[in-house]
XYZ file of C-alpha atoms in Angstrom:
664
model
C -189.544 -66.427 -43.673
C -192.842 -64.672 -44.782
C -193.208 -61.126 -43.776
C -195.488 -60.257 -40.913
C -195.838 -63.712 -39.719
C -195.458 -64.450 -36.040
C -192.538 -66.702 -35.465
C -193.632 -68.290 -32.334
C -196.527 -66.799 -30.451
C -199.761 -65.481 -32.012
C -200.785 -62.286 -30.414
C -203.309 -62.109 -27.542
C -206.695 -60.915 -28.306
C -207.361 -57.623 -26.831
C -211.066 -58.308 -26.283
C -210.384 -61.300 -24.659
C -208.043 -60.216 -22.166
C -207.334 -56.508 -22.302
C -204.019 -55.051 -20.906
C -203.433 -51.801 -18.997
C -201.306 -49.104 -20.401
C -198.290 -49.676 -17.853
C -194.309 -49.604 -18.158
C -192.414 -52.798 -18.367
C -191.386 -52.940 -14.976
C -193.311 -53.650 -11.791
C -194.152 -50.532 -9.651
C -194.068 -48.055 -12.607
C -197.076 -46.836 -14.446
C -199.560 -49.035 -12.212
C -199.999 -52.288 -10.759
C -199.105 -54.952 -13.313
C -201.960 -57.081 -14.649
C -201.783 -61.016 -14.081
C -200.446 -61.515 -17.601
C -197.690 -58.971 -17.019
C -197.175 -60.547 -13.760
C -196.270 -63.785 -15.658
C -193.365 -61.960 -17.628
C -192.140 -60.134 -14.761
C -191.876 -63.369 -12.473
C -190.032 -65.063 -15.374
C -187.471 -62.356 -15.694
C -187.037 -61.823 -12.113
C -186.112 -65.414 -11.340
C -189.356 -66.689 -10.134
C -190.421 -69.260 -12.933
C -192.905 -71.413 -10.779
C -194.687 -68.263 -9.734
C -195.065 -67.379 -13.235
C -196.312 -70.914 -14.080
C -199.060 -70.784 -11.332
C -200.137 -67.399 -12.360
C -200.604 -68.448 -16.032
C -202.359 -71.763 -15.207
C -205.026 -69.834 -13.487
C -205.498 -67.403 -16.431
C -205.624 -70.349 -18.803
C -208.343 -71.932 -16.835
C -210.555 -68.936 -17.249
C -209.507 -68.798 -20.916
C -208.961 -72.241 -22.167
C -209.375 -71.694 -25.772
C -206.721 -69.072 -26.121
C -203.846 -70.540 -28.220
C -201.299 -67.760 -27.220
C -201.704 -68.774 -23.547
C -201.691 -72.248 -24.226
C -198.520 -72.147 -26.127
C -196.790 -69.739 -23.520
C -197.585 -72.276 -20.724
C -196.123 -74.925 -22.829
C -192.951 -73.013 -23.254
C -192.790 -72.258 -19.525
C -193.265 -75.973 -18.603
C -190.445 -76.744 -21.126
C -188.112 -74.020 -19.477
C -188.743 -75.491 -16.252
C -187.689 -79.222 -17.717
C -191.405 -80.435 -17.272
C -191.846 -82.077 -20.487
C -194.687 -84.326 -19.403
C -196.853 -81.202 -18.550
C -195.756 -79.457 -21.943
C -196.888 -82.696 -23.665
C -200.233 -82.332 -22.231
C -200.829 -79.383 -23.925
C -201.568 -80.891 -27.288
C -202.846 -77.893 -29.047
C -199.649 -76.162 -28.545
C -197.626 -79.217 -29.668
C -199.691 -79.858 -33.014
C -197.009 -79.597 -35.786
C -199.664 -77.920 -37.951
C -200.650 -75.359 -35.397
C -197.494 -74.135 -33.548
C -193.737 -73.740 -34.764
C -193.181 -73.567 -31.006
C -194.821 -76.646 -30.272
C -192.636 -78.515 -32.757
C -189.565 -77.056 -31.150
C -190.621 -78.189 -27.699
C -191.503 -81.442 -28.619
C -188.199 -82.121 -30.549
C -186.071 -80.810 -27.779
C -188.029 -82.766 -25.112
C -187.392 -86.008 -27.460
C -183.940 -85.140 -27.348
C -183.782 -84.741 -23.482
C -185.139 -87.973 -23.183
C -182.520 -89.694 -25.365
C -185.158 -90.126 -28.136
C -182.947 -88.997 -30.819
C -184.674 -91.251 -33.650
C -187.769 -88.872 -32.999
C -186.155 -85.691 -32.333
C -183.873 -85.493 -35.298
C -186.612 -85.670 -38.252
C -188.633 -83.225 -35.981
C -185.724 -80.981 -35.258
C -184.989 -80.932 -39.341
C -188.202 -80.180 -40.174
C -188.384 -77.308 -37.691
C -185.364 -75.585 -39.100
C -186.679 -75.681 -42.580
C -189.707 -73.694 -41.606
C -187.724 -71.471 -38.923
C -184.444 -70.880 -40.318
C -183.362 -68.070 -37.812
C -184.091 -70.286 -34.681
C -180.326 -70.750 -33.821
C -181.007 -73.044 -30.744
C -182.419 -75.644 -33.005
C -179.225 -75.975 -35.224
C -177.136 -76.511 -31.696
C -179.761 -79.188 -30.372
C -179.604 -81.085 -34.018
C -175.771 -80.929 -34.295
C -175.289 -82.056 -30.753
C -177.178 -85.162 -31.352
C -175.336 -85.892 -34.610
C -172.400 -85.356 -32.592
C -173.599 -88.055 -29.926
C -173.963 -90.350 -32.945
C -170.597 -89.649 -34.228
C -172.087 -88.466 -37.523
C -169.584 -85.934 -37.871
C -170.269 -84.980 -41.620
C -173.841 -84.209 -40.614
C -173.100 -82.179 -37.463
C -170.579 -80.076 -39.799
C -173.384 -79.549 -42.171
C -175.759 -78.282 -39.637
C -173.078 -75.885 -37.989
C -172.307 -74.658 -41.372
C -175.879 -74.052 -42.039
C -176.352 -71.985 -38.944
C -173.490 -69.647 -39.659
C -175.013 -69.199 -43.410
C -178.454 -68.425 -41.867
C -176.820 -65.975 -39.158
C -173.267 -65.235 -39.705
C -173.327 -63.500 -36.359
C -173.946 -66.536 -34.536
C -170.303 -67.553 -33.691
C -171.482 -70.308 -31.419
C -171.945 -72.574 -34.308
C -168.324 -71.963 -35.529
C -167.194 -73.381 -32.175
C -168.733 -76.768 -32.609
C -167.393 -76.916 -36.124
C -163.709 -76.085 -34.937
C -164.071 -78.722 -32.138
C -165.185 -81.593 -34.488
C -162.357 -80.722 -37.115
C -159.719 -80.890 -34.288
C -161.092 -84.017 -33.196
C -160.858 -85.465 -36.620
C -157.611 -84.099 -37.336
C -158.534 -81.655 -40.134
C -156.197 -78.984 -38.983
C -156.623 -76.603 -41.779
C -160.449 -76.481 -41.637
C -160.174 -76.163 -37.755
C -157.803 -73.138 -38.138
C -160.288 -71.554 -40.316
C -163.059 -71.747 -38.152
C -160.641 -70.541 -35.208
C -159.523 -67.598 -37.039
C -163.112 -66.411 -37.340
C -163.713 -67.019 -33.709
C -160.545 -65.129 -32.939
C -161.897 -62.100 -34.765
C -164.625 -61.572 -32.309
C -163.303 -63.355 -29.113
C -159.414 -63.397 -28.994
C -159.854 -64.784 -25.409
C -161.931 -67.919 -26.193
C -160.441 -70.980 -24.554
C -160.222 -72.854 -27.882
C -158.663 -69.882 -29.520
C -156.032 -69.502 -26.652
C -155.266 -73.240 -26.993
C -154.290 -72.873 -30.742
C -152.794 -69.465 -30.556
C -149.456 -70.184 -31.866
C -150.628 -72.098 -35.012
C -153.212 -69.015 -35.667
C -150.307 -66.538 -35.305
C -148.229 -68.750 -37.630
C -151.073 -68.780 -40.177
C -151.724 -65.286 -39.901
C -148.051 -64.545 -40.638
C -148.033 -66.758 -43.674
C -151.049 -65.137 -45.197
C -149.680 -61.534 -44.533
C -146.342 -62.461 -46.355
C -148.089 -63.776 -49.203
C -150.421 -60.974 -49.418
C -147.423 -58.889 -48.967
C -145.885 -60.460 -52.109
C -148.949 -60.342 -54.125
C -149.158 -56.572 -53.609
C -145.868 -55.924 -54.826
C -146.173 -58.414 -57.816
C -149.706 -56.692 -59.046
C -149.109 -53.124 -58.271
C -149.683 -52.324 -61.896
C -153.091 -53.926 -61.736
C -153.888 -52.505 -58.185
C -153.197 -49.186 -59.206
C -155.303 -48.968 -62.548
C -156.484 -45.466 -62.986
C -160.302 -44.921 -62.497
C -162.133 -41.568 -63.483
C -163.195 -40.852 -59.857
C -165.906 -38.067 -59.589
C -164.824 -34.978 -57.631
C -167.025 -32.949 -55.192
C -168.384 -29.838 -56.494
C -166.640 -26.676 -55.554
C -164.227 -29.093 -53.237
C -161.885 -26.436 -52.008
C -164.855 -24.769 -50.117
C -165.599 -27.908 -48.235
C -164.542 -28.379 -44.636
C -161.803 -30.862 -44.210
C -161.723 -33.963 -41.969
C -158.987 -36.174 -40.543
C -159.871 -40.095 -40.718
C -157.672 -42.730 -38.508
C -157.561 -45.864 -40.680
C -157.584 -49.331 -39.267
C -158.783 -48.345 -35.880
C -159.632 -50.602 -32.937
C -163.448 -51.227 -32.006
C -163.158 -48.443 -29.404
C -161.600 -46.082 -32.210
C -158.094 -46.187 -30.796
C -155.290 -46.208 -33.090
C -153.748 -49.964 -34.060
C -150.320 -48.975 -34.831
C -148.235 -51.373 -37.134
C -144.587 -51.993 -37.767
C -144.740 -51.350 -41.399
C -147.133 -50.664 -44.486
C -147.045 -50.543 -48.150
C -148.443 -48.392 -50.601
C -148.592 -47.426 -54.332
C -150.492 -45.337 -56.849
C -151.173 -45.504 -60.520
C -149.770 -41.997 -61.190
C -146.970 -39.821 -59.567
C -147.162 -39.222 -55.772
C -145.683 -36.006 -54.002
C -143.939 -37.354 -50.861
C -143.302 -34.827 -48.152
C -141.827 -34.839 -44.568
C -141.951 -33.132 -41.288
C -144.861 -30.894 -39.872
C -144.052 -28.295 -42.580
C -144.364 -30.759 -45.332
C -140.967 -30.054 -46.828
C -140.772 -31.701 -50.509
C -138.809 -35.012 -50.261
C -139.550 -36.536 -53.872
C -141.957 -37.265 -56.527
C -142.414 -41.119 -56.956
C -142.681 -42.798 -60.426
C -146.119 -44.202 -61.385
C -146.983 -47.671 -60.510
C -144.171 -47.923 -57.903
C -144.548 -49.790 -54.674
C -143.228 -48.080 -51.459
C -142.699 -49.326 -48.043
C -142.778 -47.351 -44.858
C -141.557 -48.676 -41.409
C -140.941 -47.265 -37.930
C -138.406 -48.588 -35.561
C -137.852 -47.398 -31.792
C -134.451 -49.603 -31.562
C -131.533 -49.654 -32.183
C -132.164 -46.463 -34.522
C -135.398 -44.738 -33.723
C -137.110 -43.223 -36.550
C -139.243 -43.643 -39.827
C -137.953 -45.352 -42.785
C -138.981 -45.278 -46.394
C -137.947 -47.589 -49.404
C -139.135 -48.485 -52.779
C -138.414 -52.000 -54.238
C -136.801 -55.071 -52.704
C -133.325 -53.791 -53.113
C -133.288 -50.133 -52.372
C -131.876 -48.759 -49.152
C -134.264 -47.245 -46.594
C -134.380 -43.449 -46.532
C -134.526 -42.242 -42.799
C -137.004 -39.310 -42.925
C -138.519 -36.717 -40.502
C -142.031 -37.451 -38.987
C -144.805 -37.031 -40.175
C -144.729 -38.415 -43.858
C -147.199 -37.048 -45.955
C -147.893 -38.339 -49.449
C -150.475 -36.771 -52.078
C -151.368 -37.844 -55.741
C -150.316 -35.167 -58.317
C -153.662 -35.510 -59.870
C -156.628 -34.886 -57.821
C -158.637 -37.882 -59.683
C -155.761 -40.344 -58.864
C -155.883 -42.279 -55.582
C -153.288 -43.936 -53.398
C -153.675 -47.772 -52.549
C -152.656 -48.893 -48.918
C -152.142 -52.522 -48.396
C -154.081 -54.613 -45.848
C -155.912 -52.071 -43.946
C -157.866 -53.587 -41.217
C -161.578 -53.127 -40.943
C -164.392 -54.451 -38.692
C -161.972 -55.191 -35.834
C -164.261 -57.038 -33.023
C -166.984 -58.193 -35.278
C -167.405 -61.274 -37.255
C -167.044 -59.290 -40.556
C -163.495 -58.115 -39.756
C -160.512 -58.691 -41.980
C -157.902 -56.541 -43.998
C -158.150 -55.262 -47.535
C -155.910 -53.275 -49.818
C -158.058 -49.973 -50.081
C -157.865 -46.782 -52.199
C -157.998 -43.329 -50.578
C -158.419 -39.768 -52.038
C -156.344 -36.798 -51.408
C -153.656 -36.889 -48.621
C -152.372 -39.281 -46.453
C -150.234 -38.989 -43.336
C -148.159 -41.387 -41.500
C -147.148 -40.594 -38.069
C -145.594 -43.020 -35.351
C -146.454 -44.009 -31.746
C -143.727 -44.515 -29.249
C -142.682 -48.024 -29.184
C -145.879 -49.124 -30.970
C -145.450 -48.228 -34.861
C -147.480 -46.365 -37.764
C -150.671 -44.624 -37.641
C -152.260 -43.754 -41.032
C -154.534 -40.533 -41.263
C -156.543 -39.764 -44.516
C -156.884 -35.960 -44.775
C -159.804 -35.566 -47.043
C -162.647 -32.877 -47.708
C -166.234 -33.581 -46.149
C -168.163 -34.395 -49.199
C -165.755 -36.965 -50.697
C -165.396 -38.647 -47.253
C -169.270 -38.977 -47.232
C -169.065 -40.661 -50.945
C -167.581 -43.569 -49.087
C -169.464 -43.359 -45.791
C -172.930 -43.762 -47.153
C -172.291 -46.936 -48.933
C -170.300 -48.262 -46.082
C -173.302 -47.566 -43.643
C -176.336 -48.257 -45.823
C -176.789 -50.365 -48.886
C -176.167 -48.467 -51.963
C -179.457 -49.708 -53.613
C -181.499 -48.206 -50.910
C -184.142 -45.699 -52.051
C -182.533 -42.000 -52.714
C -184.415 -40.490 -49.949
C -183.037 -42.884 -47.441
C -179.596 -42.228 -48.623
C -180.297 -38.517 -48.333
C -181.372 -38.924 -44.850
C -178.145 -40.750 -44.231
C -176.064 -38.263 -46.011
C -177.588 -35.564 -43.783
C -176.785 -37.370 -40.497
C -173.317 -38.492 -41.523
C -172.441 -34.965 -42.275
C -173.887 -33.872 -38.940
C -172.096 -36.556 -37.059
C -168.773 -35.938 -38.619
C -168.914 -32.311 -38.083
C -170.417 -32.564 -34.392
C -167.594 -35.122 -33.443
C -164.832 -32.966 -34.969
C -166.130 -29.522 -33.306
C -167.970 -30.489 -30.152
C -167.435 -34.020 -28.957
C -163.836 -34.629 -29.957
C -163.571 -38.282 -28.923
C -160.126 -38.614 -30.663
C -158.527 -35.578 -29.130
C -155.710 -37.656 -27.945
C -155.240 -39.134 -31.356
C -153.644 -37.516 -34.681
C -157.295 -37.655 -36.257
C -160.817 -36.379 -35.579
C -162.801 -39.607 -36.628
C -161.957 -43.046 -36.788
C -162.882 -45.403 -39.851
C -165.304 -48.000 -37.996
C -168.582 -48.344 -36.223
C -167.027 -46.262 -33.119
C -167.529 -43.081 -35.365
C -169.004 -44.050 -38.781
C -167.621 -46.767 -41.022
C -165.319 -45.259 -43.884
C -163.781 -47.612 -46.433
C -162.151 -45.444 -48.938
C -162.653 -45.077 -52.636
C -163.389 -48.995 -52.918
C -166.976 -48.469 -51.614
C -167.974 -45.404 -53.628
C -171.123 -45.879 -55.692
C -173.136 -43.465 -57.977
C -176.407 -43.173 -56.127
C -174.703 -42.426 -52.589
C -172.767 -39.754 -54.281
C -175.746 -38.146 -55.872
C -177.386 -38.214 -52.278
C -174.471 -36.524 -50.911
C -174.491 -33.645 -53.613
C -178.273 -33.199 -53.194
C -178.015 -32.503 -49.481
C -174.853 -30.367 -50.002
C -174.443 -28.416 -46.719
C -177.635 -29.738 -44.913
C -177.217 -30.642 -41.275
C -179.364 -31.273 -38.158
C -179.602 -28.625 -35.400
C -181.170 -28.149 -32.093
C -181.227 -24.476 -30.954
C -179.070 -23.593 -33.733
C -176.275 -26.258 -32.667
C -175.306 -29.319 -34.561
C -176.771 -32.303 -32.823
C -175.291 -35.681 -31.976
C -177.081 -37.438 -34.826
C -176.550 -41.000 -33.619
C -177.967 -43.886 -35.836
C -177.934 -47.517 -35.955
C -178.801 -50.590 -38.369
C -182.131 -51.730 -36.959
C -184.259 -50.751 -34.082
C -186.456 -53.810 -34.286
C -189.472 -51.615 -34.060
C -188.797 -49.266 -31.091
C -185.855 -46.903 -30.722
C -184.273 -46.206 -27.496
C -183.885 -42.859 -25.254
C -180.304 -42.163 -25.176
C -180.282 -40.921 -21.570
C -181.639 -44.124 -20.167
C -178.358 -46.175 -21.160
C -175.855 -46.013 -18.307
C -173.191 -43.364 -19.242
C -175.120 -41.799 -21.884
C -176.459 -38.222 -22.110
C -179.936 -36.921 -22.756
C -180.995 -34.719 -25.520
C -184.545 -33.766 -26.524
C -183.832 -35.167 -30.202
C -182.678 -38.467 -28.985
C -185.947 -39.958 -27.456
C -187.199 -43.496 -27.754
C -190.160 -43.739 -30.538
C -192.128 -46.495 -32.113
C -191.056 -47.256 -35.489
C -194.508 -48.098 -36.732
C -197.961 -46.850 -37.484
C -199.119 -47.826 -34.038
C -197.675 -47.059 -30.251
C -195.761 -50.529 -29.947
C -196.048 -52.845 -27.011
C -196.972 -51.090 -23.736
C -196.835 -53.665 -21.231
C -194.604 -56.654 -20.200
C -196.766 -59.219 -21.777
C -197.123 -57.461 -24.954
C -193.379 -56.802 -25.209
C -192.481 -60.380 -24.762
C -195.055 -61.479 -27.352
C -193.832 -58.571 -29.544
C -190.088 -59.865 -29.410
C -191.179 -63.249 -30.101
C -192.909 -62.290 -33.141
C -192.806 -60.409 -36.413
C -194.748 -57.310 -36.028
C -195.403 -54.748 -38.824
C -193.089 -52.311 -38.144
C -191.244 -49.838 -40.409
C -187.912 -51.822 -39.961
C -189.275 -55.388 -40.886
C -187.650 -57.605 -43.174
C -187.690 -56.444 -46.695
C -185.290 -56.211 -49.926
C -183.413 -53.563 -47.666
C -183.466 -55.397 -44.518
C -182.447 -59.068 -43.838
C -184.619 -61.098 -41.611
C -182.131 -61.839 -38.988
C -181.282 -58.207 -38.698
C -184.951 -57.488 -37.542
C -185.406 -60.611 -35.492
C -183.063 -63.107 -34.354
C -183.040 -66.090 -31.633
C -180.087 -67.316 -30.154
C -179.065 -69.583 -27.506
C -176.279 -69.313 -24.699
C -174.537 -72.327 -23.178
C -174.677 -71.695 -19.567
C -170.798 -73.082 -19.202
C -169.584 -70.549 -21.935
C -171.437 -67.647 -20.232
C -169.880 -68.641 -16.823
C -166.583 -68.789 -18.168
C -166.652 -65.250 -19.371
C -168.316 -64.055 -16.382
C -165.704 -65.774 -13.812
C -162.922 -64.567 -15.933
C -163.809 -61.017 -16.094
C -165.709 -60.551 -12.650
C -164.240 -63.700 -10.510
C -168.127 -64.804 -10.340
C -167.584 -68.331 -9.508
C -170.300 -70.837 -10.552
C -173.315 -69.253 -12.362
C -176.272 -69.653 -10.145
C -179.018 -67.204 -11.365
C -179.760 -64.418 -13.836
C -182.191 -61.590 -13.180
C -183.320 -58.863 -15.528
C -183.430 -55.431 -14.076
C -185.806 -53.060 -14.762
C -186.188 -52.079 -18.714
C -186.080 -48.868 -20.388
C -189.236 -47.046 -21.356
C -189.231 -48.695 -24.931
C -188.180 -52.128 -23.658
C -184.666 -52.142 -24.039
C -182.430 -54.167 -21.390
C -180.682 -51.640 -19.104
C -178.881 -54.260 -16.876
C -178.675 -58.077 -15.878
C -177.762 -59.263 -12.261
C -175.685 -62.150 -12.564
C -175.664 -64.288 -9.277
C -172.552 -66.469 -8.657
C -171.294 -68.709 -6.150
C -168.541 -66.115 -5.068
C -170.145 -62.796 -5.521
C -173.004 -61.024 -7.414
C -172.566 -58.276 -10.016
C -174.745 -56.106 -12.306
C -173.718 -55.344 -15.584
C -175.746 -52.172 -17.130
C -173.568 -50.999 -19.775
C -175.021 -51.597 -23.497
C -171.731 -52.772 -25.279
C -170.554 -54.953 -22.004
C -173.837 -56.595 -21.851
C -173.522 -57.367 -25.790
C -170.023 -58.860 -25.215
C -170.997 -61.021 -22.489
C -174.170 -62.692 -23.880
C -172.413 -63.946 -26.969
C -169.008 -65.528 -27.955
C -169.082 -62.369 -30.570
C -171.424 -59.964 -29.968
C -175.151 -59.618 -29.539
C -176.973 -57.547 -32.299
C -178.834 -55.435 -29.700
C -180.067 -55.385 -25.938
C -183.874 -55.325 -27.002
C -184.435 -58.990 -26.356
C -186.593 -61.303 -24.104
C -184.246 -63.611 -22.009
C -185.853 -67.085 -21.203
C -183.792 -69.422 -18.859
C -184.231 -73.205 -19.269
C -183.552 -74.811 -16.059
C -182.666 -78.333 -15.343
C -184.786 -80.709 -12.961
C -182.775 -79.590 -10.014
C -183.804 -75.746 -11.072
C -179.936 -75.010 -12.170
C -179.362 -73.011 -15.159
C -179.254 -75.197 -18.267
C -179.356 -72.843 -21.321
C -180.317 -69.466 -22.014
C -182.589 -68.402 -24.893
C -182.605 -64.921 -26.425
C -185.550 -63.615 -28.634
C -183.956 -60.351 -29.974
C -185.262 -57.332 -32.109
C -182.846 -55.267 -34.304
C -179.034 -54.309 -34.201
C -177.146 -51.671 -32.613
C -177.976 -49.455 -29.764
C -181.156 -48.243 -31.116
C -180.726 -44.643 -30.548
C -181.576 -42.182 -33.427
C -182.063 -43.075 -36.951
C -182.792 -46.605 -37.762
C -181.268 -47.366 -41.219
C -183.675 -50.191 -41.961
C -186.567 -48.260 -41.011
C -185.512 -45.292 -42.993
C -184.776 -47.488 -46.280
C -188.336 -49.013 -46.149
C -189.974 -45.607 -45.360
C -188.392 -44.050 -48.416
C -189.726 -47.189 -50.198
C -193.280 -46.213 -49.140
C -192.648 -42.752 -50.557
C -191.474 -40.750 -47.563
C -189.156 -38.018 -48.335
C -185.722 -37.607 -46.447
C -187.057 -34.416 -44.442
C -189.788 -36.342 -42.960
C -187.693 -39.392 -42.367
C -185.480 -37.195 -40.136
C -188.283 -35.434 -38.375
C -189.397 -38.942 -37.495
C -186.235 -40.314 -35.832
C -185.148 -36.804 -34.521
C -188.057 -35.106 -32.884
C -187.154 -31.505 -32.027
C -184.323 -31.319 -34.510
C -184.097 -28.859 -37.356
C -182.840 -29.042 -40.930
C -180.292 -26.098 -41.369
C -177.758 -25.013 -43.889
C -174.103 -24.681 -43.167
C -172.274 -21.655 -43.696
C -168.960 -22.365 -45.381
């Protein structure tokens, strides 16, 4: 996709129709203009009113291509293809990518697959991030029983946007119908990572459990057989004056909410000798031989306790909890077998990972083992930086990330203490910040950590809660506007561009459906789908999730509530046959509106209705990824590439915060 090119809508000429500076919701900041009313009526469940208003505006401005395309899109959403087709400028394949999609989708709805298929194929080639087109095209192939073509399209969708799990469902369904069990289970395994309660997953849980067990068994055998290779010694650099640094305790393999994910047993090894200690006082137990593999397990019945063994034939040794292990050499590491990562996300899995310094094994009653890495702050950051930001990002961006990662870690340990009921300060996933052990370390992120040693962000002399996210889409979010979040002067929504960003409902809708020249736009550091994404939601899938969680009944309508001051969706009312509910928590909205998880809640929601006005499909035109609060990592990388230094980057994203030096 070409940078700075509008995907669907051209910008409205300011000289043709000036737009007042008002908020994104009715009744705030002044009376909405006629164009703003179009968007507000669309989002509040009055599409025909929106159409009537836009028709009137178009009569007064007949040559404005943006108005024509917008009206064609509204006609299409209302299943009025005949009127959509009358707007020929909007449907001209040379002039409008949106027009091509409307035409292809209308031919599909009319049963003219012979015309729709080639048009949809052409559209996808030009707009590879428009996920609804993949689903439409695959559905037509399925109807024709052109199974291989359908599978190819579903695979292309996942390749184009790995977050879009909906395409995997179609692929799994076809493989199951064809009796290709192994291929189906591969897709179902990926679906279960993000939605373990999906109906298709639940129907095949036994087969998935058996497959998972077989893979774990084979992986354990491989770990034992290849210990000498896995534990090869590397000259890992050590932090300067490391003994003077603060220490941090990291819970490994945590759940999406940061909670421990205890397991019954674990395996570990090291290239060099390991000191093994037991009990709270770390009483010496033994020193292991180099390149030996150990197993540790916890049992509550019949004999409660923690057991340690080495090799396949040795008798397990009962030990006092907790068990602590530590390499004799500070440049050596310990490898833990199959540590889970990314739980709840499409990239989740399990890997053998190397860790520095000290590892502690505790047990949770009736559940199993919990692993904690006790490490100094700088060497912890050596792993966090490349886990959170591409290691090839500009050095000034990595320095900014180092400062906020250090600040965030200490703030959470000292002030917020989200894991006060757990045996660690921070978890190793996105709930706190991603920590992957030594495996992820690279030289440039280490350089950024050392170059910013002891630097943190403060407000009125105290550490700030330095929140950050992947990509803001062009506007960050004020923290206090989210339900359940709190306010802070340094966590304010800003425009991530040289301008002010959209300031009205119409501008916002157009901005979300385009590729504006913002700091976090697609670049060599930012994937296009991280900046702008277009998804479709099947009404039946959404209805199933809503009914399961809220006993909603049949889904009758969807209404967007007032947005935040920078355009983020703060809540949605779902109207059902049994009851209506409002969902206003950011993480719940992202889970409900996707089989996996939406990238962000900065989106335009367009409902396609059947001829009887019932919901048929929901289109989402989204921007960015993450909660949008604090530093935008994509924007920071691009700003550094423009020549910004890390101090200016931090000032941009954290207004009112100050750069300070820690006192060791």
